[in-house]
PDB file of C-alpha atoms in Angstrom:
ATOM      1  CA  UNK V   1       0.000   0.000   0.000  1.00  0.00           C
ATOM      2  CA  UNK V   2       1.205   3.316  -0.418  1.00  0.00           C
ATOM      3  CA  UNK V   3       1.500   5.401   2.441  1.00  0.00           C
ATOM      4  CA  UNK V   4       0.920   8.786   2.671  1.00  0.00           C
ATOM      5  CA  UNK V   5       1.418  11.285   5.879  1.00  0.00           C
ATOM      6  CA  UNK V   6      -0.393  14.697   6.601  1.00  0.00           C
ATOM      7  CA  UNK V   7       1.513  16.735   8.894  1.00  0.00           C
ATOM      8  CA  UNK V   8       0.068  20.241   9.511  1.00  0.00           C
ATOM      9  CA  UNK V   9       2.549  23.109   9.962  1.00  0.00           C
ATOM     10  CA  UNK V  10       1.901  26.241  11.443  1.00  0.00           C
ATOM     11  CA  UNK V  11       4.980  28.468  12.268  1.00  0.00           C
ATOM     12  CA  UNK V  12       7.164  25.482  12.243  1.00  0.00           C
ATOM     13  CA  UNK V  13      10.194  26.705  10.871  1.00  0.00           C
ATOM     14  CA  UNK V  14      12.505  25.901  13.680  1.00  0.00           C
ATOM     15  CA  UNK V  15      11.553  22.428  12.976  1.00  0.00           C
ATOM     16  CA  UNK V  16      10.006  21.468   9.695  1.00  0.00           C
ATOM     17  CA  UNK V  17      13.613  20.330   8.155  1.00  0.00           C
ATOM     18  CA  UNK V  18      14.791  18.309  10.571  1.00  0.00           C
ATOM     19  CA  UNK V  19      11.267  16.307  11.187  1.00  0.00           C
ATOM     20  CA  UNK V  20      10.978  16.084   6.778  1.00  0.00           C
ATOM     21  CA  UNK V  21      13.947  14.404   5.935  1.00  0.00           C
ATOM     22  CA  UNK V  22      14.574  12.275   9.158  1.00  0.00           C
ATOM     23  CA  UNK V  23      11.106  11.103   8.067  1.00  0.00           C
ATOM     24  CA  UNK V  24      12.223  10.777   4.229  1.00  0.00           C
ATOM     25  CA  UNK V  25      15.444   8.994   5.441  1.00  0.00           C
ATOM     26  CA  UNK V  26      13.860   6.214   7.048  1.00  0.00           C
ATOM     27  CA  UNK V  27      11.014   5.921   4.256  1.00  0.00           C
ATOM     28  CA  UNK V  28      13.717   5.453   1.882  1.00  0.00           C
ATOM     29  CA  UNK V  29      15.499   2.716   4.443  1.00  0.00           C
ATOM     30  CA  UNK V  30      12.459   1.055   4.660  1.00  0.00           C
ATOM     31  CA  UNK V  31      11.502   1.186   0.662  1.00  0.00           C
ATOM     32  CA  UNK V  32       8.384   2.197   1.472  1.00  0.00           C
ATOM     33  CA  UNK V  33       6.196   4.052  -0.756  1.00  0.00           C
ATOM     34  CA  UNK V  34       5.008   7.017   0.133  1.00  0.00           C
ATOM     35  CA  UNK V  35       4.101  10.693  -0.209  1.00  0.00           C
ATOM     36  CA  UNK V  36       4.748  13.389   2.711  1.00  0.00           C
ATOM     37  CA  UNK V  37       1.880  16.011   2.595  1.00  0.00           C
ATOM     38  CA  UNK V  38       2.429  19.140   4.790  1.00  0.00           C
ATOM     39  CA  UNK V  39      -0.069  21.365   5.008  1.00  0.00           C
ATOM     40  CA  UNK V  40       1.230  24.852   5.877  1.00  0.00           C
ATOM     41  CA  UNK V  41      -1.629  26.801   8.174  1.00  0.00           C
ATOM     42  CA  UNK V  42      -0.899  29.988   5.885  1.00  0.00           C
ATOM     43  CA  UNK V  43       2.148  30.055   8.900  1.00  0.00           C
ATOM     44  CA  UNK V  44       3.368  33.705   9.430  1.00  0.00           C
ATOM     45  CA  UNK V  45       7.349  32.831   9.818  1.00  0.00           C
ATOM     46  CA  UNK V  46       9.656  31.414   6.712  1.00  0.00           C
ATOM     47  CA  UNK V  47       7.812  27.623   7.160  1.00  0.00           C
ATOM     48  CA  UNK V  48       6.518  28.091   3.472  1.00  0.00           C
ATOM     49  CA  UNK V  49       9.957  28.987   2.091  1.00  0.00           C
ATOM     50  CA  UNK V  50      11.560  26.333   3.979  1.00  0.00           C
ATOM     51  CA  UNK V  51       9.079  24.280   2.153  1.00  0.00           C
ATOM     52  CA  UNK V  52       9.581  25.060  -0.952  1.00  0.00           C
ATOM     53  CA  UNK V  53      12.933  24.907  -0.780  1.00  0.00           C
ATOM     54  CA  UNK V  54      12.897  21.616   0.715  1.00  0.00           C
ATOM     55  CA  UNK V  55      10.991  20.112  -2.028  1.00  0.00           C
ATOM     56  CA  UNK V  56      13.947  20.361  -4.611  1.00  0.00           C
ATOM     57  CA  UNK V  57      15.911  17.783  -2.287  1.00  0.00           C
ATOM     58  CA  UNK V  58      12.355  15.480  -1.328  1.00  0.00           C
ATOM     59  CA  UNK V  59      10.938  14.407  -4.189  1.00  0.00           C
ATOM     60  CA  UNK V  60       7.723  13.053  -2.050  1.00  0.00           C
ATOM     61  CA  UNK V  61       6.979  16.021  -0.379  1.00  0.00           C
ATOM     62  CA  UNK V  62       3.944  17.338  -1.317  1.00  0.00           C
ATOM     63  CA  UNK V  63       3.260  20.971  -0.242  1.00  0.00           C
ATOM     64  CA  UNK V  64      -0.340  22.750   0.163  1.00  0.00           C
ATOM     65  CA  UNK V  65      -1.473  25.864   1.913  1.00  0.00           C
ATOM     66  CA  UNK V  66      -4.727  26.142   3.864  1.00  0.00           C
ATOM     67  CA  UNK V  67      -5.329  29.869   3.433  1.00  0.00           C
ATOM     68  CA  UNK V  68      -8.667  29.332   5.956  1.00  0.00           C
ATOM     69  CA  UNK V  69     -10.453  28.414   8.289  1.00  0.00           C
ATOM     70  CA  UNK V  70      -6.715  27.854   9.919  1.00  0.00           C
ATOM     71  CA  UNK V  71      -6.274  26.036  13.214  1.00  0.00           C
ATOM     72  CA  UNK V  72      -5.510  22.252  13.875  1.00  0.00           C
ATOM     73  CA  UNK V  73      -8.334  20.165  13.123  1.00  0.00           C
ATOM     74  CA  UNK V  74      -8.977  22.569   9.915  1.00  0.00           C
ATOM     75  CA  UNK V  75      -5.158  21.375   8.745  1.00  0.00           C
ATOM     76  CA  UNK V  76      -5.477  17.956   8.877  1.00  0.00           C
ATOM     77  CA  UNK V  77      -8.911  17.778   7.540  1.00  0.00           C
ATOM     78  CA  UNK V  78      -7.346  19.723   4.143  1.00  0.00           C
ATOM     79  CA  UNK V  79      -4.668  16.960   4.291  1.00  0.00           C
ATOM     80  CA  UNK V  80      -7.519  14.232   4.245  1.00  0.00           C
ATOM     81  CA  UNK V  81      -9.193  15.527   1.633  1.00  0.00           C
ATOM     82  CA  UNK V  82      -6.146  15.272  -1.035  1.00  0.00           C
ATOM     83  CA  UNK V  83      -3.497  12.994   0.214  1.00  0.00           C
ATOM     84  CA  UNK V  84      -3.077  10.229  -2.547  1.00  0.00           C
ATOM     85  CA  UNK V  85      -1.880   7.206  -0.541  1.00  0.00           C
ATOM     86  CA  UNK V  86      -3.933   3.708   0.535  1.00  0.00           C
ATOM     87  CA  UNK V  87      -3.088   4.761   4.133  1.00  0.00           C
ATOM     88  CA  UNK V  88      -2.465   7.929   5.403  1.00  0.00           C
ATOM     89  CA  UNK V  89      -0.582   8.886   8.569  1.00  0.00           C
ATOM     90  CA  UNK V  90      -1.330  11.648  10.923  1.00  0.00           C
ATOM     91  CA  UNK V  91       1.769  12.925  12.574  1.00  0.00           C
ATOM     92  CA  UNK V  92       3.624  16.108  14.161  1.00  0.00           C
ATOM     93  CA  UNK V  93       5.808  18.702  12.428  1.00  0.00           C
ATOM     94  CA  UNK V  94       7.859  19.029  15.439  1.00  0.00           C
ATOM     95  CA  UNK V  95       9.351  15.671  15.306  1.00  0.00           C
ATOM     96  CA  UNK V  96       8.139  14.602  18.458  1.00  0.00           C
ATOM     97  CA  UNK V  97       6.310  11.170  16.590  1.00  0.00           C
ATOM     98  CA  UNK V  98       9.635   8.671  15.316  1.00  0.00           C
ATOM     99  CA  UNK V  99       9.487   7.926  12.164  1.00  0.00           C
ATOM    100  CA  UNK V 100      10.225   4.136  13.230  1.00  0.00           C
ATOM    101  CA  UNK V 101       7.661   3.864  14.929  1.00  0.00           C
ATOM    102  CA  UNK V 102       5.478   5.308  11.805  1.00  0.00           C
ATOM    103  CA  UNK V 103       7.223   1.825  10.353  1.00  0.00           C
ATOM    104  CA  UNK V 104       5.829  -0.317  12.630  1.00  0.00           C
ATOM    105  CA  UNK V 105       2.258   1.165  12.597  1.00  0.00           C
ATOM    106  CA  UNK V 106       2.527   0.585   7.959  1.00  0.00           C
ATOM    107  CA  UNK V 107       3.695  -3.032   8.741  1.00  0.00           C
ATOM    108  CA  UNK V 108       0.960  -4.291  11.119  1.00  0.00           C
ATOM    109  CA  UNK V 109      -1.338  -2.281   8.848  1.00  0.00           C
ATOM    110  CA  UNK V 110      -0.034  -4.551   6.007  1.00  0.00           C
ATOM    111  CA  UNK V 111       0.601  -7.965   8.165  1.00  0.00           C
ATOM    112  CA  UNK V 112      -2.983  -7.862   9.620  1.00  0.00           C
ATOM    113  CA  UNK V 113      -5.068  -6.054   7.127  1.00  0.00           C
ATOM    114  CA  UNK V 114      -6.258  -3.357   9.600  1.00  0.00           C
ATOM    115  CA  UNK V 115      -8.219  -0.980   9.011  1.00  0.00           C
ATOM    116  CA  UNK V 116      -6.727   1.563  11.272  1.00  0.00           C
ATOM    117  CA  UNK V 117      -3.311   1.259  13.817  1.00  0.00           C
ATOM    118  CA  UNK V 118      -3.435   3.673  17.058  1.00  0.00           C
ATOM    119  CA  UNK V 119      -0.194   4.279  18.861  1.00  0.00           C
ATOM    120  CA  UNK V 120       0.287   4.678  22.932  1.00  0.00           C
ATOM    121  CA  UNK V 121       2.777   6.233  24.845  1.00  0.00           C
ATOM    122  CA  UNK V 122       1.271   4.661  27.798  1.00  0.00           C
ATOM    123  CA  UNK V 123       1.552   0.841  27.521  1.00  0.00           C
ATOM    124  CA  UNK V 124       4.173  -1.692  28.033  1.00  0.00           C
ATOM    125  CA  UNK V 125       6.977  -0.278  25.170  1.00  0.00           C
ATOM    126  CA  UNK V 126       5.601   3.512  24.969  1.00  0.00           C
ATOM    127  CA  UNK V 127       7.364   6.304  26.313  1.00  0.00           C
ATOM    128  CA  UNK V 128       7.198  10.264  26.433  1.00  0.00           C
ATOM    129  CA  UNK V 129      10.119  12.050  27.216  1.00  0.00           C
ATOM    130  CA  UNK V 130       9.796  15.865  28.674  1.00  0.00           C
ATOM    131  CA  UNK V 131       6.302  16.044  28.630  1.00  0.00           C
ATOM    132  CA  UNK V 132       5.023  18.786  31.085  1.00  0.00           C
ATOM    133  CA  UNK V 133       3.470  17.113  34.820  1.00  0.00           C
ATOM    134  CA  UNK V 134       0.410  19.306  34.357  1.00  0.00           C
ATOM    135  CA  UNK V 135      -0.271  18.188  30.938  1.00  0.00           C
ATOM    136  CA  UNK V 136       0.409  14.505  31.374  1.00  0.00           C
ATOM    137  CA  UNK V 137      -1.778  14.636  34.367  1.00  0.00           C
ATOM    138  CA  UNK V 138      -5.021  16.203  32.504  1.00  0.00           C
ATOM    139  CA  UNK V 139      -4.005  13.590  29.526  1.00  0.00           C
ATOM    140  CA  UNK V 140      -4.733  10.395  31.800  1.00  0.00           C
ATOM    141  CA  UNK V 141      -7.618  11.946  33.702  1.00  0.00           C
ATOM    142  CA  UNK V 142      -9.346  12.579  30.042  1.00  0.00           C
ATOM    143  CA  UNK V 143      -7.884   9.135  28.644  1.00  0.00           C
ATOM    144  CA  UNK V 144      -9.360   7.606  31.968  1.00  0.00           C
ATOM    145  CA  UNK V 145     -12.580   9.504  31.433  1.00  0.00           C
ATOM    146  CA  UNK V 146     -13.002   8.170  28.014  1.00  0.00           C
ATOM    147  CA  UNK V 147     -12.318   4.374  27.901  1.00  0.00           C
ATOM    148  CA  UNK V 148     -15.172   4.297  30.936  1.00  0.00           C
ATOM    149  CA  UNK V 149     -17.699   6.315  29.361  1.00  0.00           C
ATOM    150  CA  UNK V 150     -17.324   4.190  26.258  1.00  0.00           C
ATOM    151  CA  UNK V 151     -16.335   1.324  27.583  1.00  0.00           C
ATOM    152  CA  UNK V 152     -13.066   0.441  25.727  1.00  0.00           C
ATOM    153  CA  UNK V 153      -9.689  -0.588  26.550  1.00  0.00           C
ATOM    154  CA  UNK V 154      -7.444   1.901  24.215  1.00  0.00           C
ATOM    155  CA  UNK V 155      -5.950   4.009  26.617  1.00  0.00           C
ATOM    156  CA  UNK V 156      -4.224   6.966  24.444  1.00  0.00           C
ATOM    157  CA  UNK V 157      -7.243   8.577  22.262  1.00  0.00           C
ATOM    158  CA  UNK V 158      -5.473  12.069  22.733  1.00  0.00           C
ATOM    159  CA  UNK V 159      -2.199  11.050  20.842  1.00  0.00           C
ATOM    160  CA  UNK V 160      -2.201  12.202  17.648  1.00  0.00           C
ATOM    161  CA  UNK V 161      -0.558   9.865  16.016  1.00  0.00           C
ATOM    162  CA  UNK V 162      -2.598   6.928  14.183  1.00  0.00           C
ATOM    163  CA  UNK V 163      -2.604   5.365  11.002  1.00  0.00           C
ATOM    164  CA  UNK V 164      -6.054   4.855   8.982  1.00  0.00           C
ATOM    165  CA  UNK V 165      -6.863   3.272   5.710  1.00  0.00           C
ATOM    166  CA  UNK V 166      -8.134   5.103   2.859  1.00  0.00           C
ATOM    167  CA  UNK V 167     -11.669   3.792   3.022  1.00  0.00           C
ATOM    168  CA  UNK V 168     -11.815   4.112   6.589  1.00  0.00           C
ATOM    169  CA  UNK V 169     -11.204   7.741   6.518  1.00  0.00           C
ATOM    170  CA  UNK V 170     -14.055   7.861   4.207  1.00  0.00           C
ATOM    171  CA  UNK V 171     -16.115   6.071   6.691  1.00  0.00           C
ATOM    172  CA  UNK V 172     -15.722   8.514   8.943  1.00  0.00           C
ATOM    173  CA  UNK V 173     -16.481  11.223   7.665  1.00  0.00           C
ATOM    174  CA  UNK V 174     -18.001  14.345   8.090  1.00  0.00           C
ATOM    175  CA  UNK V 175     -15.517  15.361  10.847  1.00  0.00           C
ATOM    176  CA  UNK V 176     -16.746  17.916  12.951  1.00  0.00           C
ATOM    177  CA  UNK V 177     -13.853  19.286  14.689  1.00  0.00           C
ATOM    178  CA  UNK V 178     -12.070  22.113  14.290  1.00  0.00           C
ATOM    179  CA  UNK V 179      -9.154  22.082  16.626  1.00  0.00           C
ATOM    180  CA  UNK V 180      -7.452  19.679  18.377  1.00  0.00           C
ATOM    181  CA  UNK V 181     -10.267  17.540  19.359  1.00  0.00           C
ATOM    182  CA  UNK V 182      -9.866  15.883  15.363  1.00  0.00           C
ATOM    183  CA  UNK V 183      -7.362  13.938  17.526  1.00  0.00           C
ATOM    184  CA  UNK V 184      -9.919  12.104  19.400  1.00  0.00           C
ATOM    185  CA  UNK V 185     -12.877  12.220  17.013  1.00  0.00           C
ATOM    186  CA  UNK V 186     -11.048  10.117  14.485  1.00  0.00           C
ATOM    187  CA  UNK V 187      -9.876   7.193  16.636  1.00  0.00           C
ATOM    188  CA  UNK V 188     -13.356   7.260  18.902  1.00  0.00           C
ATOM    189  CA  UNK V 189     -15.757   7.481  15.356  1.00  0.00           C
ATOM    190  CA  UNK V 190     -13.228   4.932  13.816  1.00  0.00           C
ATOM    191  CA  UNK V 191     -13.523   2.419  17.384  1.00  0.00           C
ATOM    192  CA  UNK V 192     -17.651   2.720  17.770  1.00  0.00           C
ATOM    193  CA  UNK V 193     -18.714   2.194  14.302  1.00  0.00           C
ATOM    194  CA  UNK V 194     -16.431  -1.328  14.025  1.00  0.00           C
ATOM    195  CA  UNK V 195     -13.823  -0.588  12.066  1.00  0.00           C
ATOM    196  CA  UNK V 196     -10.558  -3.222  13.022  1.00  0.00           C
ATOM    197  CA  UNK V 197      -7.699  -1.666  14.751  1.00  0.00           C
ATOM    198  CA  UNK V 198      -4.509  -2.755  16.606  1.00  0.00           C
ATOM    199  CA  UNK V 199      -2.520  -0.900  18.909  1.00  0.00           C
ATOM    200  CA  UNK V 200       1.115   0.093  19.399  1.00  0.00           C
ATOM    201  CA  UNK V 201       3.239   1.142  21.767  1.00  0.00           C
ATOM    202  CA  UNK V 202       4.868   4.757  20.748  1.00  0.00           C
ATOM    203  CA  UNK V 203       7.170   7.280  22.004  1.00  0.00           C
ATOM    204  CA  UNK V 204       6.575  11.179  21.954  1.00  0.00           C
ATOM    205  CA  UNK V 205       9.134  13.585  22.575  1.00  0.00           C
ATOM    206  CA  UNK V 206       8.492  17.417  23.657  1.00  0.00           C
ATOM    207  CA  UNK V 207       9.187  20.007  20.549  1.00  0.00           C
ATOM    208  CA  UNK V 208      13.067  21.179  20.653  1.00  0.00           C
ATOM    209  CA  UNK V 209      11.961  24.480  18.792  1.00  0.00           C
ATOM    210  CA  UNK V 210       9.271  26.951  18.164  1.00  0.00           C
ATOM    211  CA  UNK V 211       5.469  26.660  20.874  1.00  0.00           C
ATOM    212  CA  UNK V 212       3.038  24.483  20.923  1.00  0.00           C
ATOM    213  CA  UNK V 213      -0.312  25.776  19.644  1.00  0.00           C
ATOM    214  CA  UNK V 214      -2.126  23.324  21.993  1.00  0.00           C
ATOM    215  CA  UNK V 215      -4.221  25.977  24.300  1.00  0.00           C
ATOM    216  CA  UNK V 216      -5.591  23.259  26.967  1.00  0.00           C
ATOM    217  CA  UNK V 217      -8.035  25.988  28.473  1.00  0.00           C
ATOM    218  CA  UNK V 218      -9.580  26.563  25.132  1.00  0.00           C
ATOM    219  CA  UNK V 219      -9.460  22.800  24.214  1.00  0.00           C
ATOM    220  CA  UNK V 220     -11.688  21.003  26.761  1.00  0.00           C
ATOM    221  CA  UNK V 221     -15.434  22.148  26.116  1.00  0.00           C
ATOM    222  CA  UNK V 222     -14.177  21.585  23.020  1.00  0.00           C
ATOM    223  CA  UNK V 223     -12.936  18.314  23.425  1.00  0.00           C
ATOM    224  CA  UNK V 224     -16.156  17.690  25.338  1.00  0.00           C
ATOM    225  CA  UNK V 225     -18.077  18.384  22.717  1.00  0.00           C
ATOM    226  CA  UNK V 226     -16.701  15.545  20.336  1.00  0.00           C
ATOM    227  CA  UNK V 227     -17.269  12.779  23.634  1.00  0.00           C
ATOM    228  CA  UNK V 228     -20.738  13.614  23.968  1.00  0.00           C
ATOM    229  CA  UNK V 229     -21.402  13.582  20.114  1.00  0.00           C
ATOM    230  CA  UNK V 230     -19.508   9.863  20.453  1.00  0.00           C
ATOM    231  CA  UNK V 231     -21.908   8.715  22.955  1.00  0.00           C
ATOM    232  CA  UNK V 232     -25.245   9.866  21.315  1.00  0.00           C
ATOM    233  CA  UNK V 233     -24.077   8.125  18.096  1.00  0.00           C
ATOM    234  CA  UNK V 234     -23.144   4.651  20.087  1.00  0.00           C
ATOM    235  CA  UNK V 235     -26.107   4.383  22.461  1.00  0.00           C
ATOM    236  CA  UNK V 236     -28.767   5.739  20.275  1.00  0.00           C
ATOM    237  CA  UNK V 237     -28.251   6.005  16.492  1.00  0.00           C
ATOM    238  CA  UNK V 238     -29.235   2.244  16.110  1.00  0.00           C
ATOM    239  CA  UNK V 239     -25.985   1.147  14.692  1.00  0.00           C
ATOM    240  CA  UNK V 240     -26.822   3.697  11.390  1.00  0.00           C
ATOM    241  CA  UNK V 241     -22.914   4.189  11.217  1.00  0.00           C
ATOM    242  CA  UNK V 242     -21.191   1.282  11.890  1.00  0.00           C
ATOM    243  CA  UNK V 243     -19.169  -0.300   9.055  1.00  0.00           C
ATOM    244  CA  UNK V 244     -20.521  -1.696   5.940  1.00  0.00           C
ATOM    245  CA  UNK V 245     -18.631  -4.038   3.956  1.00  0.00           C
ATOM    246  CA  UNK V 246     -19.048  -3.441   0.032  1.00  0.00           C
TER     247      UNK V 246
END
């Protein structure tokens, strides 16, 4: 299958290089095919220029620019709409997803004819290095808050970094969120309506360079928002959106 990867960028330019070709690099080790789609948030800093003029080097990377709505979820969901791959990735332009472990999500993908592979930093293998004590802390409370109110045993739905098929992205679909919260309405649609999955462990690693855009304050009605919509499609839309084979 080929594999593509959306990675939105928004004032990334203290970052963008290094993340794009230690991801190439390894794609190339691995003789994997594949196409890197990075979707620059119309980023106020050099990001496009470093872009462009890492595109004469990459001969995968593919290079768009969402001029608006702008924010997260808005990135990604351009990326969805015109990657060209049998997979596609969702990862970080800030290097803090490895590229190896992108590897191991495409070959269980392959090995076990999934329709979607999550990773988590919080199982037997995972790891997260620097991540802040007040973040980590909301993370499990709203990880823990999750798997009871849906009753499921995937215990990272926050981490952004997953791996869907083609059709199951088009299963999914119409996303709703905006923001951040596309992190968790992907895997939790994707879990509900019975599409396969296996899990991986994962490491994350705090950004080196430029800030995080993640506001938590502004994030949680919002994230709220997406759980509730979750749980009104499980318990009462009579199984209307669950998987159909065709």
């Amino acid at each position: 299958m080929k594999l593509s990867i959306v990675l939105p960028a928004y004032n990334e330019e203290g970052s963008i290089e290094e993340t794009l070709r230690t991801l190439y690099a390894k794609l190339q080790e691995e003789q994997i095919d594949h196409e890197i789609v990075v979707i620059n948030d119309n980023s106020k800093d050099n990001t496009l220029g470093l872009l462009t003029t890492i595109q004469q080097t990459i001969p995968s990377l593919v290079v768009h620019t969402n001029h608006g709505p702008n924010g997260f979820g808005y990135a990604i969901r351009y990326g969805l709409e015109r990657f060209q791959g049998d997979c596609v990735a969702i990862m970080m332009s800030d290097l803090s997803d490895d590229p190896a472990d992108l590897v191991a999500f495409y070959r269980k993908m392959v090995a076990e004819n999934l329709d979607c592979v999550f990773g988590s930093r919080f199982i037997r293998g995972g790891a997260t290095y620097d991540y802040p004590k007040h973040k980590y802390l909301i993370n499990r409370f709203a990880n823990t808050l999750i798997r009871l109110l849906l009753g499921m045993s995937y215990n990272d739905s926050t981490n952004a970094f997953k791996l869907y098929k083609k059709s199951t992205i088009l299963g999914l679909k119409p996303f709703l969120s905006a923001h951040f919260n596309l992190t968790i309405e992907l895997p939790l649609k994707a879990i509900i309506r019975g599409y396969s999955y296996g899990v991986l462990p994962n490491s994350w690693r705090n950004r080196k360079a430029g800030e995080s855009n993640l506001k938590i304050k502004e994030m949680g009605s919002r994230y709220l928002f997406i759980l509730l919509y979750v749980i009104i499609e499980k318990y009462l839309s009579r199984n209307d959106y669950l998987k159909r084979e065709a």
